[in-house]
Short mmCIF file of C-alpha atoms in Angstrom, two decimals:
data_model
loop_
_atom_site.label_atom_id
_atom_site.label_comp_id
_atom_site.label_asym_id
_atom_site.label_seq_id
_atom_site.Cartn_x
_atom_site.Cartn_y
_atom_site.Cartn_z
CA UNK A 192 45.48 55.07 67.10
CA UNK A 193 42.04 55.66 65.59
CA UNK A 194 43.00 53.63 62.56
CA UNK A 195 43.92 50.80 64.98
CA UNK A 196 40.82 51.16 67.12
CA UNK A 197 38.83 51.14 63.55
CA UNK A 198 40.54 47.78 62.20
CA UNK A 199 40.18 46.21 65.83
CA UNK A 200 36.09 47.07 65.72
CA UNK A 201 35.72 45.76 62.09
CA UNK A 202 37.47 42.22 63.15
CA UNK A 203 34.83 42.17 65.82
CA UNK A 204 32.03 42.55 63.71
CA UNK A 205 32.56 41.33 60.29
CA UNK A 206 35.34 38.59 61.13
CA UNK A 207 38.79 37.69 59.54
CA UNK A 208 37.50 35.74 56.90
CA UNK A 209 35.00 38.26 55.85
CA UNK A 210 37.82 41.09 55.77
CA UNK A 211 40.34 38.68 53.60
CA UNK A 212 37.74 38.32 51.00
CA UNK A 213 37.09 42.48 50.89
CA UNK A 214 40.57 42.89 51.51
CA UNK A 215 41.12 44.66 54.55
CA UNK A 216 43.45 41.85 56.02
CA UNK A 217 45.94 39.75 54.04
CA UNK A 218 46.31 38.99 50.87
CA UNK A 219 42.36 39.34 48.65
CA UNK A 220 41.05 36.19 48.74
CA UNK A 221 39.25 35.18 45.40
CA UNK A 222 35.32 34.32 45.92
CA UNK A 223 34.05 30.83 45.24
CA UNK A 224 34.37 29.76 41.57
CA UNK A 225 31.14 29.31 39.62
CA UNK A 226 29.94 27.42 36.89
CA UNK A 227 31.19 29.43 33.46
CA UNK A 228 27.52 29.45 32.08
CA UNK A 229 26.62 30.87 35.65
CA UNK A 230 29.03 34.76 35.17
CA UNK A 231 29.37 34.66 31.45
CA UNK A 232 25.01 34.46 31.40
CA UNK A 233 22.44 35.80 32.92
CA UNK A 234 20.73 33.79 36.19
CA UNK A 235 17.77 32.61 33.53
CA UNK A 236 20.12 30.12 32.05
CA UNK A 237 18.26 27.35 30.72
CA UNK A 238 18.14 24.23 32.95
CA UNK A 239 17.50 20.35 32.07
CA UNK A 240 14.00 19.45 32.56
CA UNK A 241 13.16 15.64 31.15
CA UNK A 242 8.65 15.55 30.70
CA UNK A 243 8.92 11.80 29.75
CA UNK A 244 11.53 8.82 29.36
CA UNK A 245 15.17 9.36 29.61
CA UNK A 246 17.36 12.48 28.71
CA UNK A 247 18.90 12.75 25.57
CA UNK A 248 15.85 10.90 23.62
CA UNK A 249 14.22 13.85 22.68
CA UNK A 250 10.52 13.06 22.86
CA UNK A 251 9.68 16.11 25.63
CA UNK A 252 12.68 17.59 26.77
CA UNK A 253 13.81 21.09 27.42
CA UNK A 254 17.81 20.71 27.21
CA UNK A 255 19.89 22.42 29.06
CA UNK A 256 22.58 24.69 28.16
CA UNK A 257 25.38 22.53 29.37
CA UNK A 258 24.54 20.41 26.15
CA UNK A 259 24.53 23.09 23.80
CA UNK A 260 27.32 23.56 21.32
CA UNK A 261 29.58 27.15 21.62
CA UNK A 262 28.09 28.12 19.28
CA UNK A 263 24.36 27.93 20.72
CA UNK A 264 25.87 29.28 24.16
CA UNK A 265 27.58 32.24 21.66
CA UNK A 266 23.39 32.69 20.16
CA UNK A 267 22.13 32.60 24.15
CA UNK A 268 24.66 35.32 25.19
CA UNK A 269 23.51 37.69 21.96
CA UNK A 270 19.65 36.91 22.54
CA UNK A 271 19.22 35.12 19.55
CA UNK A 272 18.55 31.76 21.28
CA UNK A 273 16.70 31.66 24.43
CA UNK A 274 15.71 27.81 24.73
CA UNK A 275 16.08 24.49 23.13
CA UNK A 276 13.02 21.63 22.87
CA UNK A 277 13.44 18.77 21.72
CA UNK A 278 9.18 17.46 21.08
CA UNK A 279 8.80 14.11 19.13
CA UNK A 280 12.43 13.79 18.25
CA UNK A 281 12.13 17.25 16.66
CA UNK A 282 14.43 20.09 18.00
CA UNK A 283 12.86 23.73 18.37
CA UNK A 284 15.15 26.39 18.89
CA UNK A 285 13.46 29.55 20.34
CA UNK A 286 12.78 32.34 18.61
CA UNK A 287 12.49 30.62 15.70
CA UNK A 288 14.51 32.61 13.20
CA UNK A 289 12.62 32.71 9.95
CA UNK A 290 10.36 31.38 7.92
CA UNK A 291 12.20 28.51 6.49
CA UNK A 292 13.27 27.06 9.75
CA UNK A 293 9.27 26.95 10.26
CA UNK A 294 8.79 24.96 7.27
CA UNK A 295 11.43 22.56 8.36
CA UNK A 296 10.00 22.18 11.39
CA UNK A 297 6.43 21.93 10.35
CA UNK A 298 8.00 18.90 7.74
CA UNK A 299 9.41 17.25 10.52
CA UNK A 300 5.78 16.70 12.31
CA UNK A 301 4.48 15.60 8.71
CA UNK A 302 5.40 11.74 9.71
CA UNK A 303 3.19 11.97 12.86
CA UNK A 304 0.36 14.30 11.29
CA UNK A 305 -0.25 12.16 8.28
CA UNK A 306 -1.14 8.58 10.55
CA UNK A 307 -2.88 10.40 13.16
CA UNK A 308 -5.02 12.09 10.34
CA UNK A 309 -5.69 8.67 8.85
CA UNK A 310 -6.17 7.08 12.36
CA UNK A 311 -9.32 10.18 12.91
CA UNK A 312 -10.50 9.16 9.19
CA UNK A 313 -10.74 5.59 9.95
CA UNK A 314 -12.09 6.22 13.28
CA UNK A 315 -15.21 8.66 12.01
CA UNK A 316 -15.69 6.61 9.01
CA UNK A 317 -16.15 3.24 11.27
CA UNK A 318 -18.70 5.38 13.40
CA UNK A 319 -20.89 6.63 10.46
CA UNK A 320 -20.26 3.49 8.12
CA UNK A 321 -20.06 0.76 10.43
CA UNK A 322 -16.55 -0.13 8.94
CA UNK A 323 -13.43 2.20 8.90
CA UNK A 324 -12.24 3.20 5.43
CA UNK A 325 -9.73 0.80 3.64
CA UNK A 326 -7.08 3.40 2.23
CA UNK A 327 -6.56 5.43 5.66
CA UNK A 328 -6.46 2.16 7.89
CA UNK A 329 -3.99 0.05 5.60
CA UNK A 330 -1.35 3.24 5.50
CA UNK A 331 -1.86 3.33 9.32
CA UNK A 332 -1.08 0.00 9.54
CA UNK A 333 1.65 0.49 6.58
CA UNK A 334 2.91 3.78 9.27
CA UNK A 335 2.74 1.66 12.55
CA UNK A 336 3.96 -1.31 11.88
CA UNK A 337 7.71 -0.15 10.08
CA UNK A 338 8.26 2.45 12.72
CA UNK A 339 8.22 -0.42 15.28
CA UNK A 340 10.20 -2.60 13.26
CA UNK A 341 12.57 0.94 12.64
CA UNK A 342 12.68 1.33 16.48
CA UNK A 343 13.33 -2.47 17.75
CA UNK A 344 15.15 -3.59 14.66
CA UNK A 345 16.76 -1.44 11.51
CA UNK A 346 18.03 1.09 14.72
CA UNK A 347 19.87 -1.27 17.06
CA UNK A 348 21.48 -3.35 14.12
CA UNK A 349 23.01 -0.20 12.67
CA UNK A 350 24.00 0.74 16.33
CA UNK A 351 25.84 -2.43 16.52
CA UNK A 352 27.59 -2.47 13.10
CA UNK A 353 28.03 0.84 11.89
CA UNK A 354 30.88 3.66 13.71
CA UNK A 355 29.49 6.37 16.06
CA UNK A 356 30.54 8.78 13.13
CA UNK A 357 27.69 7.30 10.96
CA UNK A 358 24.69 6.73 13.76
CA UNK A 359 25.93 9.94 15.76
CA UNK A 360 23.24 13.30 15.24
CA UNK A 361 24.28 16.34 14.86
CA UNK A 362 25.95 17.68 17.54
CA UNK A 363 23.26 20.17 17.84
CA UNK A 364 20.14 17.88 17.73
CA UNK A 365 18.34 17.61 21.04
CA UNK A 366 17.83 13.83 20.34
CA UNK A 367 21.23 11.80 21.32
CA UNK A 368 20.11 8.62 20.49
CA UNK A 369 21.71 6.47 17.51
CA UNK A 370 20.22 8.23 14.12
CA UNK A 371 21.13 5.94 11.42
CA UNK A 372 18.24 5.30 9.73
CA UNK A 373 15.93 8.49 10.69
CA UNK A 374 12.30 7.50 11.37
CA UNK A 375 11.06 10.17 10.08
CA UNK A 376 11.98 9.78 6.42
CA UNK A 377 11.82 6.00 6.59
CA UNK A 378 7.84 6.57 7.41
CA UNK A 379 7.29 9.46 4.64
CA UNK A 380 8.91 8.36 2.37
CA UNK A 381 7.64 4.42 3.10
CA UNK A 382 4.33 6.06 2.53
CA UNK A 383 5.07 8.13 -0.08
CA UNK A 384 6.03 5.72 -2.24
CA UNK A 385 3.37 3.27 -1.76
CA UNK A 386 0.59 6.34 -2.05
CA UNK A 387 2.48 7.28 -5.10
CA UNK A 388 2.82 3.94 -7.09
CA UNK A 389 -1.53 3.81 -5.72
CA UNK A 390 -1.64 6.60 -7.73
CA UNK A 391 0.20 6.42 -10.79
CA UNK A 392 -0.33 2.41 -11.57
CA UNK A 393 -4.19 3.46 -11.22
CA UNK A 394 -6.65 2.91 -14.01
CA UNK A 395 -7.02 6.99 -14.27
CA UNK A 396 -4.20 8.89 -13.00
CA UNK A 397 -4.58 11.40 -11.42
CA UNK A 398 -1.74 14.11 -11.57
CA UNK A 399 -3.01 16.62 -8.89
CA UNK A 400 -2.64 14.11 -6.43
CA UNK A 401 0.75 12.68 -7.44
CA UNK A 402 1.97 16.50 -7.32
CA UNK A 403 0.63 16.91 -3.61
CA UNK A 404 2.11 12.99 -2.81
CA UNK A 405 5.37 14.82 -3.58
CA UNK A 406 4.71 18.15 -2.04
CA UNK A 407 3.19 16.67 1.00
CA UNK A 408 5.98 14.22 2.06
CA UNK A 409 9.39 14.31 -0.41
CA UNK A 410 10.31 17.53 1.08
CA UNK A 411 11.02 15.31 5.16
CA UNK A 412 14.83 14.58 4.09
CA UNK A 413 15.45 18.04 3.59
CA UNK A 414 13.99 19.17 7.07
CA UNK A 415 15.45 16.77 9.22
CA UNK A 416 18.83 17.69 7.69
CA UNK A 417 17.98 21.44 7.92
CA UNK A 418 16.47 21.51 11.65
CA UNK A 419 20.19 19.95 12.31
CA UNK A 420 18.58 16.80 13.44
CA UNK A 421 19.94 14.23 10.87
CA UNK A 422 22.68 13.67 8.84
CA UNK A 423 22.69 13.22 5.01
CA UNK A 424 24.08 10.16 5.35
CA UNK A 425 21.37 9.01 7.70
CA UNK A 426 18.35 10.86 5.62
CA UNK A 427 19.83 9.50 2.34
CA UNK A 428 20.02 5.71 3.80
CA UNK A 429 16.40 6.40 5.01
CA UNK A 430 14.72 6.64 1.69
CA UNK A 431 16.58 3.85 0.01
CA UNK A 432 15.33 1.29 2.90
CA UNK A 433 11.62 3.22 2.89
CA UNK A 434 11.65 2.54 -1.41
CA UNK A 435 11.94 -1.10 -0.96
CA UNK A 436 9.25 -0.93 1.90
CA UNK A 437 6.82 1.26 0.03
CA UNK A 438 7.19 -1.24 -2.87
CA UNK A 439 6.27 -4.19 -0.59
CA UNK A 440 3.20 -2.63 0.60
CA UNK A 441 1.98 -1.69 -2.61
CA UNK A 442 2.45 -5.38 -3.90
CA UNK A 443 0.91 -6.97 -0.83
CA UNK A 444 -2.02 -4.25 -0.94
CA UNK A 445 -2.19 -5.33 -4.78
CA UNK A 446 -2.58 -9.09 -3.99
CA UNK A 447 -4.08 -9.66 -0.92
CA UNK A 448 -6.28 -6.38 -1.41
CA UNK A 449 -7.39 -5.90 -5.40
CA UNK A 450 -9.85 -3.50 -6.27
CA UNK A 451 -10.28 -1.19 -3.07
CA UNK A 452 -11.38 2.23 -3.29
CA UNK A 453 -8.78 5.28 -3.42
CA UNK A 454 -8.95 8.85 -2.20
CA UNK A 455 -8.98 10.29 -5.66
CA UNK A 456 -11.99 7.71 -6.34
CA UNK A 457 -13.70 10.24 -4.19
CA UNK A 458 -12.31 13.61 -4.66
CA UNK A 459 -10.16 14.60 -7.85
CA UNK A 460 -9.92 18.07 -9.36
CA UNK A 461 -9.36 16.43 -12.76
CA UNK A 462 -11.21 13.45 -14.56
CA UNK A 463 -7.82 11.73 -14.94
CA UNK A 464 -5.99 10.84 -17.61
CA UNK A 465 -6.32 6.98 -18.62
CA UNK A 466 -3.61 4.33 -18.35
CA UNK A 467 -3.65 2.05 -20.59
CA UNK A 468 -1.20 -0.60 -18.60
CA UNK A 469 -2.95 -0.10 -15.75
CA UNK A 470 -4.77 -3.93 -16.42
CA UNK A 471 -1.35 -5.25 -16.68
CA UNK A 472 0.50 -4.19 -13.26
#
C-alpha cells in the first residue's frame, strides 16, 4: 500500500511523461537525439562564424566543425586542434603544431606582404620625392593587375572546363572555392620571375639579391601545398602560367620602360659581377 501511495504521489508531481523517461512507468524512453559533434565533444564545439563575404571563400572565416574532415574532429576530441581560420584564403589551424607549419603559413602571406610593402614604398617615396619610386609601383601594378585577371578570368575558365577533381581544394582547406590556378603562386612566382630576369639580365649582377629573389618567394608552392590549401596539380599549373607572365612584364618593362633604376642600384652587399650581354638583351 505505501508503494502504491508512493507511485500515485510521484504521477502527481513529476507527470507520466517525466517518469517514462526516468523509468518509473513503462518501458525507458530514450532522451532527444543530439547532434553527434554535440555528446562525442565538449559544449565549446566550434561554430560557423562568416566576418566578410560568403562561407566557404575563406577570406575571414572561423569554420565550423561540421566542415571538418574525421580526421580534424579525431585532432578536436584529443586537444590537438581547437579551431580552424581560414584569413586571406590561408587556413590556420590552432595550436599551430610546429615550426614548419609556421613557415608555411608565414609563405602563404608572402603574396600579400610583398605588394603592400611596395604599395608603403611608393607611397613614402611620392611624399618625400614628389614622385613614387618606379621599381615598387610597376610590380604593384605587375601584382594587381594579374590577380584580377586570376580572379575574373584564368579561375572561372578552369571552373568551366576542367573536372571538380582538378579545381577541388583539399578537403581540409578552409577555402571551398574552385583552386585551379592558386593565386598565390601565380602572383609570387609572376613576380619572381620578372624581379629575377631584372636582376640577372642587369648590367652588374648582383647574386645576393637573386639568392633572396629565390628565398623570398620560390618557397609559396611548397606552403600552399603543405598548409593543405592547394593541390600539386593546382600549385604546379600556377607557376607555369606566372613564367609566361613574369616574362611579359619584364619585356614590356624593357621596352616601354628602358633604363629605370633598380633596388640593387641602391643597396647591394656586393659590387656585382659584370655581364657582358647585358647590352644585347
Amino acid at each position: 500500500a505505501t508503494s502504491l501511495l508512493q507511485g500515485r504521489m510521484m504521477r502527481i508531481v513529476l507527470g507520466p511523461s517525466s517518469l517514462s523517461r526516468v523509468g518509473l512507468v513503462g518501458r525507458v524512453a530514450p532522451l532527444p537525439c543530439q547532434h553527434l559533434e554535440s555528446t562525442s565533444l565538449d559544449k565549446d564545439v566550434p561554430q560557423h562564424w562568416q566576418g566578410v563575404l560568403s562561407k566557404g571563400i575563406g577570406q575571414w572565416e572561423y569554420q565550423g566543425v561540421e566542415d571538418w574532415t574525421s580526421e580534424e574532429q579525431a585532432m578536436w576530441k584529443e586537444g590537438t586542434l581547437r579551431c580552424k581560420w581560414g584569413i586571406g584564403q590561408v587556413s590556420i589551424r590552432w595550436p599551430i603544431p610546429d615550426g614548419v607549419t609556421f613557415v608555411a603559413l608565414l609563405y602563404g602571406y608572402l603574396p600579400f606582404i610583398i605588394p603592400i610593402w611596395w604599395a608603403l614604398w611608393s607611397l613614402s617615396t611620392y611624399i618625400r620625392l614628389g614622385t613614387p619610386r618606379f621599381f615598387p609601383t610597376f610590380g604593384l601594378v605587375i601584382a594587381l593587375g594579374f590577380a584580377v585577371v586570376n580572379e575574373a578570368v584564368t579561375k572561372p575558365i578552369c571552373k568551366l572546363v576542367m573536372p571538380a577533381s582538378v579545381t577541388a581544394r583539399p578537403p581540409e582547406a578552409v577555402c571551398k572555392h574552385p583552386g585551379m590556378p592558386s593565386g598565390h603562386v601565380l602572383n609570387a612566382y609572376t613576380l619572381m620571375v620578372w624581379c629575377l630576369l631584372e636582376a640577372v639580365l642587369d648590367s652588374l649582377v648582383h647574386w645576393e639579391w637573386c639568392f633572396a629573389i629565390l628565398l623570398c618567394m620560390g618557397p609559396v608552392p611548397w606552403a600552399r601545398v603543405y598548409n593543405k590549401d592547394h593541390t600539386v596539380p593546382q600549385v604546379s599549373v600556377s607557376a607555369l602560367l606566372a613564367a609566361f607572365m613574369g616574362i611579359t612584364a619584364y619585356y614590356v618593362r624593357k621596352t616601354r620602360h628602358p633604363g629605370r633604376d633598380q633596388p640593387w642600384d641602391w643597396y647591394a652587399a656586393s659590387e656585382g659581377m659584370v655581364n657582358p650581354h647585358a647590352d644585347m638583351l
